[in-house]
Amino acid sequence: MSESAFLAACRGQEASHTPVWIMRQAGRYLPEYRKLREGNDFLTFTRTPDLAAEVTLQPIRRFELDAAILFSDIMTPVEGMGVELEFEGGPVIRNPIRDAESVARLRIPDPRESVPFVLETIRSVRAELTGSIPLIGFAGAPFTLLCYLVEGHGTRTFSAARAFLYSEPDAARLLMTKLADTMAAYLEAQAEAGAQALMLFDSWVGLLAESEFETLAAPAVARVFDRLRDLPVPLIYFPHQGGHLLERVKTLDPDVIGIDWRTPLPEARRKLGPDCTLQGNLDPAALFAPRAQLSERIDAVLGDAGGKRPGRHIFNLGHGIDKATDPDSVAFMVDAVHERTAR
Amino acid sequence: MSESAFLAACRGQEASHTPVWIMRQAGRYLPEYRKLREGNDFLTFTRTPDLAAEVTLQPIRRFELDAAILFSDIMTPVEGMGVELEFEGGPVIRNPIRDAESVARLRIPDPRESVPFVLETIRSVRAELTGSIPLIGFAGAPFTLLCYLVEGHGTRTFSAARAFLYSEPDAARLLMTKLADTMAAYLEAQAEAGAQALMLFDSWVGLLAESEFETLAAPAVARVFDRLRDLPVPLIYFPHQGGHLLERVKTLDPDVIGIDWRTPLPEARRKLGPDCTLQGNLDPAALFAPRAQLSERIDAVLGDAGGKRPGRHIFNLGHGIDKATDPDSVAFMVDAVHERTAR
């Protein structure tokens, strides 16, 4: 396989162009995804390798993307810990974790036993991706998973989860450690199955002040990365809405750091230093703009990422793509990034 | 009436102690509130001056708070614009604004006709608050109201609302202007009825990158404040989760700026300069900590706010109080702030 622009950028090596992929690129904005989902519930979908592999590949067939990302959900690996997971629009936990005993009962499962279907999906996708398009594996970061496990469902504030950090600090720390160990094993198994980069999504870390990030969330991320550091795959961390945490994020030393659309890339670069690759950060809402304005926004992101080290940038949205997005706007964006950055 | 510590702090004058009040202090965490709400729906409650006034006063009777805040909802004044508002846990708009025609149809109502019950509530509360406890009036900031009007209900991302900013920029600007003019008239009427400070809640402004804040949200806030600037009441702006916007917020020149719990007060002070009062910013979740830890957190906020100008601080939470909070923890917090800052 010839080296991919995506993997080169992850490692800070010169690539033929700025690579581009899209968070949630396999999803509901694609008519072919909606068609395949008809009559299949979400959990069945993530647990059936043929379907999950097909969905992973759909955006690769439609757009000139530089990476594929496993179709799955951040909650998938927590079922094996002993959590009763359902999906009703989003994840719902019937037995939310609210005390030390519940944390103590959680297992750290072997991913080959708890999520064999994920590893099978990865092998299937890799068998199809014979060109230079690498496959990204991923997991949820411990704090973001804790939010769901304690709250029991998605909310805007995760008040119960955040109250738990203060009211049960020892149980919270143990839960974070168990989640870190489960996710480390999960990501390790993904790499063994063929994932060529590993990404940790910390979707709710922006709820934390720096002091809680420092004492609780960052050590758990470090624990995951420490176990993965010797694997021959780049590590990506996405601290969503974590602009105020970047100085501390730097010390976690991932190869790539995802930047949401509210943090300007030059500010992120200033806080993170020259030795990591930035991934982002077009506002997903910009894909609803007329072409001329969208074009300006793409140029603005490329300009912000540029300067002396354009090779240290992977173009992406600043958050997951919205389900109402027009796929033609996505095609326009992908092609524009390639045309404007060809070297 | 003797000058209140709250109003003194708003104006940057020396006060006997650091004043404290709590965002959403009149609400569900209080058993007396839950009792009064039994059998009454939320909209009826906000529209009945006797009930709204009683709820406004409940936390003042229970705690040694330095300010009362009108019990109402940020959506209350938009009904008069022609929006069909209901409450189902949160606001629901039956006819969301999605095009230029819908924006054009919106009226800018006279608050004396559209919300006489709010003005009556303010007069009732003022008649009861004969001591040195001032009453804060408030409104939602234009961008936050736009989020609900376009989306039709609360979400975590307000994707449809943000897409509208890009797909219908002219309609979005007109909507912001109409909302600004409606809120300016609404707040002006509140001051005339007796409100002694006016606060603009921008709960969702943290969704915006600085460029959108600059072109869309900030001008609308400025339009509201310009109309209120000559009133003899301090102006408070709360840009929730807007740590990345503070340099621009400074130019809006409110007397007081609310700081959420993720932005350290020293950083806010550095970005905002010495000439405004900071309000905040204890993490609401800290009220779930055991007393010793809560006490440390209170000290940390007071320390962060201190330095050379302790008079430029109003103690508050960094967001609304959670409904599961123990009122005894609130009493502990209020008393601790007073004891530790008595001058």
Short mmCIF file of C-alpha atoms in Angstrom, two decimals, chain A residues 18-168:
data_model
loop_
_atom_site.label_atom_id
_atom_site.label_comp_id
_atom_site.label_asym_id
_atom_site.label_seq_id
_atom_site.Cartn_x
_atom_site.Cartn_y
_atom_site.Cartn_z
CA THR A 18 -3.95 18.30 2.91
CA PRO A 19 -5.97 15.20 3.75
CA VAL A 20 -9.66 15.50 4.57
CA TRP A 21 -12.21 13.32 6.30
CA ILE A 22 -15.42 14.15 8.15
CA MET A 23 -16.52 13.33 11.65
CA ARG A 24 -19.66 11.16 11.35
CA GLN A 25 -19.02 10.80 7.60
CA ALA A 26 -20.86 7.46 7.66
CA GLY A 27 -24.32 8.55 8.66
CA ARG A 28 -27.79 9.87 8.13
CA TYR A 29 -26.96 12.71 5.73
CA LEU A 30 -26.25 10.01 3.10
CA PRO A 31 -29.35 8.66 1.28
CA GLU A 32 -27.61 5.29 0.86
CA TYR A 33 -27.16 5.10 4.63
CA ARG A 34 -30.79 5.91 5.31
CA LYS A 35 -31.83 3.25 2.79
CA LEU A 36 -29.67 0.57 4.43
CA ARG A 37 -30.89 1.54 7.91
CA GLU A 38 -34.57 1.11 6.95
CA GLY A 39 -36.05 -1.60 9.14
CA ASN A 40 -32.79 -2.12 11.09
CA ASP A 41 -32.40 -0.69 14.57
CA PHE A 42 -29.17 1.08 15.43
CA LEU A 43 -27.74 -1.52 17.82
CA THR A 44 -28.33 -4.38 15.37
CA PHE A 45 -26.61 -2.27 12.78
CA THR A 46 -23.46 -1.68 14.83
CA ARG A 47 -23.32 -5.39 15.77
CA THR A 48 -23.59 -6.80 12.26
CA PRO A 49 -20.17 -6.70 10.54
CA ASP A 50 -21.56 -6.84 6.99
CA LEU A 51 -23.80 -3.84 7.60
CA ALA A 52 -21.28 -1.87 9.67
CA ALA A 53 -18.55 -2.48 7.07
CA GLU A 54 -20.82 -1.43 4.21
CA VAL A 55 -21.78 1.78 6.03
CA THR A 56 -18.12 2.51 6.80
CA LEU A 57 -17.36 2.27 3.08
CA GLN A 58 -20.34 4.28 1.75
CA PRO A 59 -18.75 7.74 2.12
CA ILE A 60 -15.47 6.45 0.67
CA ARG A 61 -17.27 5.38 -2.47
CA ARG A 62 -19.09 8.69 -2.83
CA PHE A 63 -16.33 11.19 -1.94
CA GLU A 64 -12.55 11.45 -2.42
CA LEU A 65 -11.96 11.16 1.31
CA ASP A 66 -8.49 10.48 2.69
CA ALA A 67 -9.55 8.20 5.52
CA ALA A 68 -12.37 5.88 6.49
CA ILE A 69 -13.62 5.67 10.08
CA LEU A 70 -15.18 2.60 11.62
CA PHE A 71 -18.96 2.81 11.85
CA SER A 72 -19.81 2.14 15.47
CA ASP A 73 -20.87 4.02 18.60
CA ILE A 74 -18.79 5.15 21.56
CA MET A 75 -21.16 3.20 23.86
CA THR A 76 -20.64 -0.14 22.06
CA PRO A 77 -17.82 -1.41 24.31
CA VAL A 78 -19.48 -0.54 27.65
CA GLU A 79 -22.08 -3.30 27.39
CA GLY A 80 -19.34 -5.83 28.09
CA MET A 81 -18.62 -4.00 31.38
CA GLY A 82 -22.07 -4.98 32.62
CA VAL A 83 -24.04 -1.92 31.54
CA GLU A 84 -27.55 -2.42 30.15
CA LEU A 85 -27.50 -0.33 27.01
CA GLU A 86 -30.41 0.61 24.74
CA PHE A 87 -30.83 3.20 22.01
CA GLU A 88 -33.82 5.51 21.85
CA GLY A 89 -32.56 8.27 19.55
CA GLY A 90 -29.43 8.20 21.73
CA PRO A 91 -27.95 5.86 24.35
CA VAL A 92 -30.11 5.00 27.36
CA ILE A 93 -28.71 3.14 30.37
CA ARG A 94 -31.34 1.31 32.39
CA ASN A 95 -29.02 0.88 35.39
CA PRO A 96 -27.10 4.18 35.66
CA ILE A 97 -23.98 4.13 37.83
CA ARG A 98 -24.64 6.23 40.91
CA ASP A 99 -22.63 4.68 43.75
CA ALA A 100 -19.37 2.95 44.62
CA GLU A 101 -20.98 -0.52 44.59
CA SER A 102 -22.17 -0.10 41.00
CA VAL A 103 -18.68 0.95 39.97
CA ALA A 104 -17.13 -1.99 41.81
CA ARG A 105 -19.38 -4.43 39.92
CA LEU A 106 -18.22 -3.23 36.47
CA ARG A 107 -15.98 -5.65 34.60
CA ILE A 108 -13.07 -4.90 32.27
CA PRO A 109 -13.96 -7.18 29.39
CA ASP A 110 -11.75 -8.80 26.78
CA PRO A 111 -12.81 -7.10 23.55
CA ARG A 112 -12.36 -10.34 21.59
CA GLU A 113 -15.20 -11.74 23.69
CA SER A 114 -17.33 -8.63 24.25
CA VAL A 115 -17.16 -6.96 20.82
CA PRO A 116 -15.98 -9.57 18.27
CA PHE A 117 -18.32 -7.97 15.72
CA VAL A 118 -16.34 -4.71 15.84
CA LEU A 119 -13.07 -6.50 15.17
CA GLU A 120 -14.73 -8.47 12.37
CA THR A 121 -16.02 -5.19 10.87
CA ILE A 122 -12.50 -3.79 10.88
CA ARG A 123 -11.12 -6.88 9.12
CA SER A 124 -13.90 -6.68 6.51
CA VAL A 125 -13.30 -3.00 5.83
CA ARG A 126 -9.55 -3.47 5.53
CA ALA A 127 -10.10 -6.27 3.00
CA GLU A 128 -12.08 -3.81 0.87
CA LEU A 129 -9.82 -0.79 1.33
CA THR A 130 -7.01 -2.03 -0.85
CA GLY A 131 -5.89 1.43 -1.99
CA SER A 132 -4.23 4.14 0.04
CA ILE A 133 -7.25 4.93 2.25
CA PRO A 134 -6.50 4.05 5.88
CA LEU A 135 -9.11 3.06 8.45
CA ILE A 136 -9.47 4.98 11.72
CA GLY A 137 -10.63 3.06 14.78
CA PHE A 138 -12.08 4.92 17.74
CA ALA A 139 -13.45 4.88 21.27
CA GLY A 140 -15.10 7.32 23.65
CA ALA A 141 -12.82 8.98 26.18
CA PRO A 142 -13.39 7.95 29.81
CA PHE A 143 -14.98 11.21 30.99
CA THR A 144 -17.47 11.29 28.12
CA LEU A 145 -18.44 7.67 28.79
CA LEU A 146 -18.78 8.42 32.51
CA CYS A 147 -21.24 11.19 31.62
CA TYR A 148 -23.57 8.69 29.95
CA LEU A 149 -23.05 5.88 32.47
CA VAL A 150 -23.87 8.10 35.45
CA GLU A 151 -26.57 10.28 33.88
CA GLY A 152 -28.21 7.35 32.12
CA HIS A 153 -28.91 9.30 28.92
CA GLY A 154 -27.75 12.33 26.98
CA THR A 155 -28.58 15.79 28.36
CA ARG A 156 -27.26 19.27 27.74
CA THR A 157 -25.64 19.62 31.13
CA PHE A 158 -25.00 16.11 32.52
CA SER A 159 -25.77 17.56 35.95
CA ALA A 160 -26.10 14.21 37.71
CA ALA A 161 -22.80 13.05 36.23
CA ARG A 162 -21.01 16.20 37.29
CA ALA A 163 -22.58 16.08 40.76
CA PHE A 164 -21.24 12.50 41.05
CA LEU A 165 -17.66 13.75 40.50
CA TYR A 166 -18.00 15.95 43.58
CA SER A 167 -20.19 13.74 45.79
CA GLU A 168 -18.40 10.44 45.10
#
